[in-house]
XYZ file of C-alpha atoms in Angstrom:
726
model
C 30.243 33.504 -23.194
C 28.933 36.718 -21.638
C 30.677 38.737 -24.354
C 28.925 36.734 -27.060
C 25.504 37.139 -25.480
C 26.030 40.881 -25.184
C 26.898 41.156 -28.895
C 23.785 39.177 -29.869
C 21.672 41.389 -27.640
C 23.139 44.537 -29.211
C 22.381 43.205 -32.717
C 18.787 42.458 -31.726
C 18.366 45.957 -30.352
C 19.812 47.381 -33.575
C 17.430 45.263 -35.694
C 14.476 46.374 -33.574
C 15.349 49.982 -34.198
C 15.586 49.521 -37.959
C 12.201 47.785 -38.000
C 10.665 50.699 -36.137
C 12.270 53.099 -38.592
C 10.783 51.207 -41.593
C 7.395 51.139 -39.894
C 7.417 54.908 -39.698
C 7.771 55.045 -43.503
C 4.315 53.511 -43.921
C 2.753 55.676 -41.154
C 4.139 59.026 -42.177
C 1.009 60.948 -41.300
C 1.375 59.859 -37.639
C 5.089 60.543 -37.389
C 5.271 63.525 -39.751
C 6.875 65.771 -37.138
C 9.685 63.288 -36.542
C 10.679 63.180 -40.250
C 11.585 66.859 -40.601
C 14.955 66.720 -38.826
C 15.752 63.321 -40.317
C 15.884 64.736 -43.844
C 19.079 66.651 -42.996
C 20.586 64.043 -40.718
C 21.680 60.423 -41.075
C 21.252 59.686 -37.367
C 18.579 57.143 -36.310
C 15.719 58.113 -34.013
C 13.888 56.847 -30.964
C 15.217 53.592 -29.484
C 18.218 53.395 -31.775
C 19.687 56.483 -30.053
C 20.330 54.320 -26.969
C 23.281 52.764 -28.802
C 24.756 55.517 -31.011
C 28.137 53.781 -31.301
C 26.599 50.625 -32.737
C 24.559 52.543 -35.363
C 27.541 54.645 -36.425
C 29.660 51.527 -37.007
C 27.170 50.483 -39.800
C 27.391 53.629 -41.967
C 26.305 51.993 -45.255
C 23.034 50.918 -43.603
C 22.526 54.433 -42.328
C 23.051 56.019 -45.731
C 20.761 53.493 -47.482
C 18.003 54.095 -44.953
C 18.372 57.840 -45.376
C 18.067 57.559 -49.151
C 15.034 55.294 -48.714
C 13.395 57.903 -46.467
C 14.087 60.719 -48.934
C 12.729 58.657 -51.886
C 9.599 57.760 -49.953
C 9.149 61.430 -49.088
C 9.274 62.415 -52.769
C 6.725 59.733 -53.727
C 4.422 60.919 -50.940
C 4.777 64.481 -52.222
C 3.720 63.390 -55.716
C 0.719 61.500 -54.355
C -0.178 64.516 -52.262
C -0.548 66.619 -55.428
C -3.106 64.176 -56.964
C -6.585 64.896 -55.715
C -8.537 61.703 -55.103
C -12.267 62.285 -55.627
C -14.248 61.866 -52.433
C -17.465 59.907 -52.885
C -20.414 60.980 -50.763
C -22.599 57.932 -51.293
C -23.564 58.934 -54.880
C -21.708 57.911 -58.043
C -21.996 59.585 -61.421
C -22.099 56.873 -64.054
C -22.125 56.779 -67.846
C -23.661 54.254 -70.211
C -20.290 52.566 -70.776
C -17.342 52.785 -68.368
C -14.129 50.848 -67.932
C -13.346 49.025 -64.698
C -10.691 51.607 -63.873
C -13.011 54.575 -64.559
C -15.735 53.100 -62.348
C -13.249 52.491 -59.513
C -12.138 56.137 -59.696
C -15.724 57.392 -59.776
C -16.580 55.302 -56.695
C -13.355 56.171 -54.875
C -12.528 52.470 -54.558
C -9.688 50.297 -55.732
C -9.984 47.917 -58.692
C -10.086 44.867 -56.415
C -13.358 46.152 -54.973
C -14.859 46.222 -58.473
C -13.662 42.658 -59.103
C -15.329 41.526 -55.884
C -18.594 43.157 -56.917
C -18.398 41.507 -60.357
C -18.746 38.141 -58.641
C -22.468 38.922 -58.395
C -22.752 39.207 -62.221
C -22.512 36.739 -65.100
C -19.214 38.212 -66.307
C -16.227 35.892 -66.631
C -13.591 37.496 -64.370
C -10.748 35.822 -66.259
C -11.502 38.011 -69.265
C -11.854 41.295 -67.326
C -8.992 43.814 -67.439
C -8.803 47.340 -65.948
C -9.579 48.775 -69.404
C -12.497 46.381 -70.067
C -15.778 48.156 -70.808
C -18.749 47.434 -68.534
C -22.339 47.808 -69.687
C -24.783 50.057 -67.842
C -26.651 47.188 -66.109
C -23.450 45.813 -64.585
C -22.312 49.294 -63.515
C -25.585 49.906 -61.659
C -25.393 46.494 -59.968
C -21.815 47.134 -58.764
C -22.786 50.529 -57.326
C -25.816 49.026 -55.524
C -23.786 46.149 -54.069
C -21.308 48.729 -52.754
C -24.094 50.442 -50.784
C -24.083 53.592 -52.930
C -26.532 55.406 -55.148
C -25.952 56.298 -58.778
C -26.951 59.100 -61.093
C -26.511 59.277 -64.831
C -23.922 61.703 -66.122
C -25.099 64.395 -68.504
C -24.222 63.357 -72.013
C -22.112 65.798 -73.937
C -24.003 66.792 -77.022
C -21.890 65.857 -79.998
C -21.696 68.464 -82.660
C -23.880 67.251 -85.490
C -21.822 66.644 -88.590
C -22.939 68.594 -91.617
C -24.096 66.462 -94.537
C -21.662 67.187 -97.383
C -22.879 64.454 -99.731
C -23.318 65.102 -103.443
C -26.841 64.761 -104.834
C -28.471 64.844 -108.219
C -29.515 68.154 -109.728
C -33.211 69.099 -109.905
C -35.028 68.087 -113.109
C -34.008 70.188 -116.112
C -36.250 72.565 -118.032
C -38.052 70.506 -120.741
C -37.096 73.155 -123.289
C -33.382 72.429 -122.669
C -33.693 68.673 -123.341
C -32.260 67.145 -126.517
C -32.852 63.679 -128.061
C -30.495 60.897 -126.986
C -29.836 57.322 -128.147
C -31.983 54.666 -126.448
C -30.258 52.298 -124.014
C -31.364 48.762 -124.859
C -30.601 45.719 -122.697
C -30.603 42.254 -124.250
C -31.867 39.649 -121.782
C -32.642 35.950 -122.005
C -31.628 32.425 -121.065
C -28.046 31.229 -121.427
C -27.062 30.168 -124.966
C -30.231 31.531 -126.570
C -28.164 33.759 -128.892
C -28.050 37.172 -127.191
C -24.405 37.893 -127.943
C -24.678 36.462 -131.481
C -27.538 38.886 -132.116
C -25.460 41.824 -130.965
C -22.499 40.429 -132.889
C -24.530 40.464 -136.103
C -25.662 44.031 -135.445
C -22.080 45.191 -134.867
C -20.605 43.008 -137.624
C -17.888 41.792 -135.230
C -16.929 38.477 -133.690
C -17.651 39.084 -130.037
C -19.315 35.695 -129.464
C -16.393 33.718 -130.857
C -13.990 35.406 -128.417
C -16.058 34.686 -125.315
C -15.109 31.745 -123.095
C -17.360 28.808 -123.893
C -19.598 31.086 -125.963
C -21.061 32.492 -122.714
C -21.063 36.192 -121.808
C -19.222 36.540 -118.506
C -19.969 40.223 -117.772
C -21.918 43.163 -119.163
C -20.792 44.490 -122.501
C -21.850 48.050 -123.434
C -21.738 48.935 -127.130
C -22.913 51.786 -129.343
C -24.370 50.434 -132.599
C -24.736 52.678 -135.681
C -27.635 51.572 -137.903
C -27.641 52.134 -141.689
C -30.471 54.618 -141.205
C -28.131 56.803 -139.129
C -29.787 55.999 -135.810
C -27.667 55.144 -132.763
C -28.593 52.522 -130.173
C -26.656 51.729 -127.012
C -26.846 47.993 -126.317
C -26.101 46.230 -123.042
C -25.357 42.524 -123.424
C -25.869 40.792 -120.072
C -24.993 37.215 -119.047
C -27.795 34.678 -119.186
C -26.199 32.249 -116.766
C -28.012 31.719 -113.453
C -25.032 33.054 -111.485
C -25.283 36.531 -113.043
C -28.733 37.548 -111.798
C -27.401 40.733 -110.140
C -25.824 41.853 -113.419
C -29.109 41.449 -115.277
C -30.889 43.440 -112.567
C -28.329 46.261 -112.996
C -28.798 46.163 -116.763
C -32.547 46.772 -116.500
C -31.971 49.548 -113.935
C -30.268 51.843 -116.470
C -32.111 50.751 -119.619
C -34.969 52.214 -121.636
C -35.998 49.116 -123.614
C -35.489 45.385 -123.029
C -35.109 42.941 -125.930
C -36.053 39.510 -124.626
C -34.306 36.801 -126.647
C -35.954 33.358 -126.591
C -34.736 30.369 -128.629
C -37.523 29.045 -130.846
C -36.650 25.389 -130.181
C -36.161 25.690 -126.396
C -38.977 28.007 -125.439
C -39.307 29.737 -122.058
C -36.557 28.751 -119.622
C -35.569 29.666 -116.028
C -33.536 32.800 -116.856
C -36.203 33.870 -119.362
C -38.741 34.108 -116.534
C -36.219 35.892 -114.320
C -35.470 38.428 -117.100
C -39.190 39.166 -117.497
C -39.404 39.816 -113.750
C -36.409 42.195 -113.860
C -38.046 44.163 -116.702
C -41.351 44.389 -114.803
C -39.623 45.544 -111.611
C -37.828 48.300 -113.560
C -40.998 49.285 -115.465
C -39.259 48.894 -118.841
C -41.127 47.963 -122.068
C -40.326 44.648 -123.810
C -39.612 43.623 -127.391
C -39.674 39.875 -128.025
C -36.966 38.476 -130.323
C -37.624 34.792 -131.131
C -34.191 33.546 -132.217
C -32.984 30.442 -134.110
C -36.064 30.405 -136.328
C -33.931 28.879 -139.117
C -33.792 25.528 -137.282
C -36.213 22.753 -138.353
C -37.470 22.208 -134.813
C -38.227 25.911 -134.288
C -41.771 26.714 -133.088
C -42.265 30.491 -132.578
C -45.985 30.130 -131.868
C -45.289 27.807 -128.933
C -42.933 30.448 -127.477
C -45.596 33.160 -127.692
C -48.165 30.931 -125.976
C -45.744 29.972 -123.199
C -45.076 33.663 -122.507
C -48.784 34.282 -121.922
C -48.424 32.477 -118.587
C -45.927 35.187 -117.546
C -48.103 38.184 -118.598
C -46.113 38.819 -121.790
C -48.864 39.272 -124.406
C -47.802 39.745 -128.018
C -49.626 42.149 -130.382
C -51.297 39.318 -132.345
C -52.960 38.192 -129.079
C -54.162 41.723 -128.307
C -51.193 42.807 -126.217
C -48.586 45.560 -126.634
C -45.397 43.477 -126.976
C -43.826 43.428 -130.455
C -42.579 39.975 -131.522
C -39.949 39.552 -134.249
C -38.827 36.166 -135.624
C -35.081 36.318 -136.282
C -31.985 34.236 -136.935
C -29.019 35.984 -135.339
C -26.552 33.533 -136.879
C -27.772 34.074 -140.468
C -28.719 37.735 -139.981
C -32.390 37.277 -140.878
C -34.892 40.024 -139.900
C -32.290 41.950 -137.863
C -33.188 45.265 -139.477
C -36.855 44.610 -138.666
C -35.855 44.196 -135.006
C -33.736 47.385 -135.133
C -36.611 49.364 -136.708
C -39.001 48.074 -134.031
C -36.542 49.265 -131.380
C -36.177 52.714 -132.974
C -39.972 53.027 -133.337
C -40.498 52.201 -129.653
C -37.762 54.678 -128.680
C -39.533 57.434 -130.691
C -42.770 56.656 -128.888
C -40.967 56.981 -125.534
C -39.525 60.391 -126.620
C -36.160 59.793 -124.959
C -34.450 63.087 -124.188
C -31.760 64.301 -121.797
C -29.999 67.447 -120.590
C -26.529 67.559 -122.166
C -25.389 70.584 -120.116
C -24.237 71.031 -116.537
C -22.710 68.550 -114.113
C -22.500 64.942 -115.277
C -24.701 62.154 -113.917
C -24.320 58.492 -114.853
C -24.152 54.873 -113.677
C -21.270 52.418 -113.354
C -22.108 49.405 -115.527
C -18.934 47.447 -114.818
C -15.629 48.021 -113.049
C -12.283 46.268 -113.030
C -8.607 46.771 -112.183
C -6.443 46.811 -115.311
C -2.733 46.092 -114.964
C -1.719 48.989 -117.212
C -4.634 51.397 -116.765
C -5.372 50.940 -113.075
C -9.004 51.096 -111.872
C -11.290 51.307 -114.915
C -15.083 51.571 -115.178
C -17.578 51.117 -117.992
C -20.267 53.744 -117.510
C -23.290 55.221 -119.255
C -23.751 58.983 -119.137
C -27.343 59.918 -118.272
C -27.049 63.693 -117.936
C -24.464 66.321 -118.869
C -21.450 65.807 -121.140
C -18.435 63.952 -119.759
C -15.022 65.345 -120.739
C -11.395 64.914 -119.757
C -10.559 66.586 -116.445
C -14.044 66.173 -114.960
C -14.015 65.255 -111.249
C -16.411 62.375 -110.553
C -17.634 60.683 -107.403
C -19.019 57.110 -107.240
C -19.638 55.269 -104.000
C -16.712 55.915 -101.651
C -14.159 56.764 -104.330
C -13.553 59.547 -106.832
C -11.771 60.183 -110.106
C -10.305 62.935 -112.199
C -10.957 61.704 -115.729
C -7.634 61.120 -117.499
C -8.800 59.194 -120.573
C -12.037 57.880 -122.062
C -12.419 55.044 -124.566
C -15.295 53.716 -126.654
C -16.226 50.005 -127.029
C -13.490 49.545 -129.643
C -10.748 50.933 -127.369
C -10.514 54.222 -129.312
C -9.890 57.354 -127.234
C -12.753 59.877 -127.147
C -12.795 63.449 -125.855
C -16.461 63.702 -124.817
C -19.454 61.500 -124.069
C -23.010 62.805 -124.218
C -26.119 61.224 -122.601
C -26.834 57.631 -123.620
C -23.245 56.966 -124.718
C -21.219 54.178 -123.007
C -17.551 54.934 -122.275
C -14.632 53.422 -120.401
C -13.253 55.848 -117.801
C -9.676 55.989 -116.456
C -8.498 57.973 -113.435
C -10.280 56.401 -110.463
C -8.475 56.309 -107.123
C -10.152 53.017 -106.180
C -12.417 50.601 -108.043
C -16.077 51.613 -107.541
C -18.776 48.973 -107.318
C -20.887 48.111 -110.339
C -24.242 49.874 -110.127
C -22.872 52.908 -108.237
C -24.232 56.308 -109.193
C -21.714 58.684 -110.823
C -21.953 62.384 -109.968
C -19.686 65.196 -111.123
C -18.488 67.685 -108.475
C -16.858 71.076 -108.739
C -13.344 70.260 -107.481
C -11.080 67.614 -105.997
C -11.561 69.178 -102.550
C -15.321 68.758 -102.929
C -14.785 65.128 -103.984
C -12.763 64.519 -100.796
C -15.612 65.997 -98.724
C -18.207 63.746 -100.395
C -16.114 60.587 -99.945
C -15.367 61.488 -96.304
C -19.069 62.006 -95.567
C -20.092 58.723 -97.225
C -17.400 56.836 -95.319
C -18.566 58.459 -92.064
C -22.233 57.650 -92.801
C -21.364 54.021 -93.545
C -19.378 53.763 -90.296
C -22.293 55.189 -88.307
C -24.676 52.712 -89.898
C -22.280 49.844 -89.182
C -21.908 50.954 -85.542
C -25.680 51.061 -85.215
C -25.977 47.503 -86.554
C -23.135 46.324 -84.302
C -24.821 47.812 -81.223
C -28.055 46.007 -82.102
C -26.187 42.700 -82.455
C -24.297 43.251 -79.175
C -27.491 44.108 -77.288
C -29.212 41.011 -78.681
C -26.271 38.839 -77.600
C -26.208 40.424 -74.135
C -29.929 39.791 -73.754
C -29.455 36.168 -74.803
C -26.565 35.671 -72.351
C -28.517 37.339 -69.547
C -31.469 35.015 -70.096
C -29.151 31.998 -69.995
C -27.539 33.316 -66.808
C -30.920 33.881 -65.141
C -32.026 30.347 -66.043
C -28.866 28.933 -64.466
C -29.408 31.044 -61.356
C -32.992 29.820 -61.052
C -31.795 26.209 -61.096
C -29.348 26.979 -58.262
C -31.698 29.214 -56.241
C -32.635 26.476 -53.730
C -28.963 25.767 -52.895
C -26.781 27.476 -50.314
C -23.861 29.555 -51.521
C -21.433 26.746 -50.645
C -23.472 24.231 -52.644
C -23.726 26.639 -55.578
C -19.970 27.115 -55.526
C -19.423 23.353 -55.524
C -21.836 22.837 -58.454
C -20.216 25.598 -60.530
C -16.757 24.236 -59.757
C -17.719 20.767 -60.994
C -19.340 22.217 -64.129
C -16.281 24.323 -65.060
C -13.566 21.959 -63.821
C -12.734 20.709 -67.313
C -12.290 24.299 -68.499
C -10.066 25.312 -65.594
C -7.527 22.566 -66.073
C -7.552 22.314 -69.873
C -4.810 23.982 -71.870
C -5.544 25.672 -75.202
C -4.520 23.385 -78.009
C -2.029 24.793 -80.447
C -3.404 24.965 -83.967
C -0.799 22.968 -85.833
C -2.898 22.308 -88.902
C -6.180 23.454 -90.343
C -9.275 21.374 -89.833
C -9.665 18.951 -92.699
C -13.395 19.636 -92.865
C -12.869 23.330 -93.647
C -12.250 24.633 -97.176
C -10.749 28.122 -97.138
C -11.243 29.919 -100.452
C -9.734 33.002 -102.098
C -11.770 34.352 -105.034
C -10.218 36.630 -107.681
C -12.061 37.938 -110.738
C -11.441 40.201 -113.690
C -14.269 42.637 -112.930
C -16.424 43.534 -109.962
C -19.513 41.862 -111.430
C -17.719 38.553 -111.989
C -16.551 38.433 -108.366
C -20.080 39.347 -107.270
C -21.536 36.505 -109.360
C -19.158 33.919 -107.882
C -19.838 35.142 -104.339
C -23.595 35.003 -104.941
C -23.252 31.322 -105.888
C -21.107 30.632 -102.822
C -23.700 32.364 -100.624
C -26.108 29.541 -101.487
C -23.782 26.991 -99.840
C -25.806 25.118 -97.211
C -23.688 22.082 -96.287
C -21.604 23.425 -93.402
C -22.337 20.269 -91.424
C -20.400 18.300 -94.059
C -17.577 20.730 -94.828
C -17.367 24.371 -93.790
C -16.772 26.814 -96.657
C -14.771 29.850 -95.522
C -14.212 32.761 -97.954
C -11.116 34.412 -96.513
C -10.536 36.984 -99.280
C -11.962 38.179 -102.582
C -10.991 40.884 -105.002
C -10.217 41.903 -108.568
C -7.051 41.447 -110.591
C -4.528 38.724 -111.323
C -3.180 36.310 -108.698
C -0.498 37.998 -106.564
C 2.123 37.006 -104.004
C -0.172 38.303 -101.255
C -2.851 35.822 -102.332
C -0.314 32.982 -102.152
C 0.819 33.968 -98.648
C -2.788 34.277 -97.467
C -3.666 30.870 -98.892
C -0.625 29.371 -97.176
C -1.669 30.841 -93.820
C -5.199 29.419 -94.014
C -4.363 26.264 -95.987
C -6.688 27.584 -98.680
C -7.330 27.228 -102.398
C -7.251 30.140 -104.875
C -10.022 30.282 -107.483
C -9.459 32.727 -110.324
C -12.179 33.747 -112.791
C -10.933 35.226 -116.092
C -7.617 36.211 -114.450
C -4.018 35.061 -114.883
C -1.107 33.897 -112.738
C 2.389 34.498 -114.103
C 5.120 31.860 -114.020
C 6.810 33.210 -110.874
C 3.495 33.088 -109.003
C 2.832 29.527 -110.219
C 6.308 28.407 -109.097
C 5.823 30.020 -105.672
C 2.427 28.310 -105.301
C 3.873 24.934 -106.317
C 6.734 25.350 -103.844
C 4.312 26.132 -100.982
C 1.776 23.484 -102.034
C -0.966 26.003 -102.819
C -3.612 25.094 -105.413
C -4.502 27.724 -108.021
C -7.662 26.983 -110.024
C -8.120 29.284 -113.035
C -11.334 29.232 -115.095
C -13.037 31.319 -117.765
C -16.479 29.688 -117.481
C -18.358 30.025 -114.225
C -20.048 26.617 -114.149
C -16.658 24.917 -114.590
C -15.314 26.930 -111.657
C -18.240 25.790 -109.500
C -17.728 22.156 -110.565
C -14.053 22.414 -109.579
C -15.075 23.926 -106.246
C -17.478 21.017 -105.627
C -14.668 18.546 -106.386
C -12.483 20.335 -103.843
C -15.282 20.152 -101.260
C -15.714 16.431 -101.971
C -12.010 15.830 -101.359
C -12.378 17.336 -97.862
C -15.203 14.988 -96.885
C -14.276 11.817 -94.959
C -14.831 8.614 -96.963
C -17.853 6.525 -96.048
C -17.454 2.790 -95.340
C -19.676 0.514 -97.417
C -20.204 -3.197 -96.679
C -20.126 -5.485 -99.713
C -21.665 -8.923 -98.960
C -19.590 -11.824 -100.339
C -21.472 -14.847 -98.986
C -24.281 -15.988 -96.692
C -24.615 -19.218 -94.632
C -27.119 -20.594 -92.112
C -26.425 -22.569 -88.907
C -27.876 -26.104 -89.177
C -26.275 -27.791 -86.141
C -24.359 -26.911 -82.982
C -21.625 -28.836 -81.217
C -18.486 -28.112 -79.190
C -14.835 -29.091 -79.468
C -12.487 -29.484 -76.482
C -9.143 -27.758 -76.935
C -7.015 -28.282 -73.841
C -9.264 -27.382 -70.925
C -11.576 -25.124 -72.960
C -14.711 -26.028 -74.833
C -15.082 -24.080 -78.085
C -18.583 -23.758 -79.646
C -18.668 -24.788 -83.309
C -21.457 -24.156 -85.832
C -22.236 -26.589 -88.623
C -23.266 -24.405 -91.538
C -24.299 -24.599 -95.172
C -23.382 -21.811 -97.598
C -26.595 -20.526 -99.193
C -25.184 -17.767 -101.397
C -21.767 -16.640 -102.616
C -18.807 -17.971 -100.650
C -17.178 -17.767 -97.228
C -13.594 -16.509 -97.214
C -11.702 -16.848 -93.931
C -9.662 -13.703 -94.678
C -12.772 -11.510 -94.799
C -14.905 -10.105 -91.983
C -17.986 -11.903 -90.628
C -21.108 -11.015 -88.679
C -23.608 -13.184 -86.804
C -27.297 -12.431 -87.401
C -29.983 -13.536 -84.938
C -33.607 -12.459 -85.339
C -32.473 -9.865 -87.881
C -30.130 -8.248 -85.327
C -26.340 -8.189 -85.609
C -25.016 -9.656 -82.346
C -21.369 -10.086 -83.309
C -18.780 -8.784 -85.794
C -15.250 -10.064 -86.200
C -13.106 -12.803 -87.768
C -13.249 -16.610 -87.809
C -10.796 -18.570 -85.661
C -11.271 -21.706 -87.784
C -13.024 -22.840 -90.968
C -13.171 -26.597 -91.778
C -14.618 -28.835 -94.460
C -14.666 -32.571 -93.595
C -12.110 -32.029 -90.809
C -9.765 -30.183 -93.194
C -8.807 -26.555 -92.634
C -9.807 -24.508 -95.679
C -9.700 -20.844 -96.699
C -12.817 -20.710 -98.904
C -16.190 -22.513 -98.851
C -18.376 -22.104 -101.922
C -22.185 -22.064 -102.240
C -23.945 -25.353 -101.520
C -21.085 -26.775 -99.405
C -21.219 -27.638 -95.687
C -18.607 -26.448 -93.206
C -17.809 -26.043 -89.549
C -16.664 -22.731 -88.164
C -15.800 -21.106 -84.861
C -15.579 -17.433 -83.974
C -12.765 -15.396 -82.468
C -15.052 -14.865 -79.480
C -16.566 -17.448 -77.119
C -20.177 -17.028 -78.250
C -22.974 -19.632 -78.257
C -24.757 -20.379 -81.541
C -28.465 -21.005 -82.111
C -29.886 -23.134 -84.885
C -31.197 -20.786 -87.558
C -28.558 -18.088 -86.996
C -27.201 -16.471 -90.115
C -23.502 -16.050 -90.936
C -22.626 -13.278 -93.406
C -19.191 -12.851 -94.951
C -18.466 -9.284 -96.118
C -15.714 -6.835 -97.006
C -15.529 -3.118 -96.193
C -14.770 -0.562 -98.891
C -14.177 3.174 -98.508
C -16.280 5.271 -100.887
C -15.653 8.978 -101.424
C -18.607 11.074 -100.289
C -20.027 13.899 -102.378
C -21.373 17.165 -101.061
C -25.134 17.609 -100.882
C -24.799 21.272 -101.943
C -26.635 22.063 -105.160
C -25.737 25.506 -106.578
C -28.723 25.317 -108.916
C -27.030 24.710 -112.258
């Protein structure tokens, strides 16, 4: 027994010595002198030396402890090399600092920052060491820590040199040469704009267009019998293409306003007049379809007076020509009027030097790549020229005229199709020629940088507005809790956020049925823009949310299918195609592809898709009405059941249908009948004029004069309240 106690005592002594040894590891500064001999020896120190034989018996423990000491010594040496900044009551802060940076600047650990954040409106669950704190929160943390702060000197960023390309100064008038006028044809949809241009060109453009409606700008050079050249822009008249018409007037010299003689002034007619006025462009009035019996050109002229378009016969300066584009009547008179107005305007341009122009339309061609239709406004465009438009550039590889024939040069006023762009520029972008590809890279880089800076500026404004809004909400909450003690405040906040603390985030297994995700693809930039402009007018988010997840140019691709599958979306294509493999993939994944060539049909299809996402509404259809004439009760077992003696006033009562009890015009019960009798016989149907007795599926007392209505419920598909305007 004594031997066993001695062994236990020796083990306790040994354990006590090891504990002391481990304690010295964490207090190395105090016992630094004692560690120096230990590094070259495996022998224990202090109280463990009283029993050297016991320590030596456990050599593995000795070696492990020695290695632990040496490792700890190395770690301490590394820490010793790092200089921890000493804070003397003043902290240098910046406008935005991370939690970790602020802790280092204050000479505190991160936990101290978290404790100080309890005094702010920041949600600690979302704060990480690399989370950015705003200046107000930084100052509050420093103050709560009993320190002072000073703002760090901002490093002056080196101002970036503006390397953008700009237009050349105006040319010497002596160097200017005559150029063809650029004429834009505007007017309401289906008033004959394209047919007019078709007759001038002697081609069949109108017959090839989808639904007889121009879907994007067409730029054509027309040669008149007199030898004159006129560049025509044919713009869409549909309401969705307002931006295209605005672009057309921006680059034009003369506007021909086409108005149908039998229809008169319409919505897009007024809009076209406004575009011409905004651009400061003179008008020529072409009253079309004068060959029809119901045509009334004089009425058209009088209607235009209300919109400040005064024809010459009324003392104004607007030429009016009565034409029939379909039969070719008076077309040469209209052309001569255009040439005469162009001579009065003395249209001239500088055909030398660097090229300047405007992108009329842009698209991505499968064989040609990014292609633009452009009008040259200055200089002469040739193969090999390096052009910049928006945030992209091109080295001109090929140029084509409106008939697809390759051309080597394009002078001012001439429309051409340009190949060689790196990316598709936006319609309406300004085209500028630069000296080299390196210069083009500089221009694009600067424009990208300028756009990023502008975006950052807008983002900062939005963030600051949101922070101000959140701060005001936080202060209001604090004011409501100001009269409470900190324990009471904690209890109130706990109760308010309890449902958030214990709720788990729901996994998104399927998309919300009341959300329609849409992918829009178009043939050209202007077509996509027109569709998006219509979708921007959507104002029925409370019924079904419309989410545009992607838009772009070109045919439907596998990427579009995968994106639609991810968001449970629908693909709408405008004047684009989807090959068989894409269609099979979409059918396999259950993705809808809606392809259209006419914009209003696309919008109608979109509305149908929105309607399908709306929940059906329940409509009550009344089948019969009866009134309570008498009241009595029937004993069934131990229960008394109230029974109403009724007479059917209208329609019929069918026991299978639903019923409601009306008292003083209020519905006090809905449900089914438990019994329906006629002369003590159970029946299913009671017709008008017949008496019956009935009881409800609920123990409810009747009053004489109550009304009984038999009805059925039908689900009716709702329709969206969104009106795109056409």
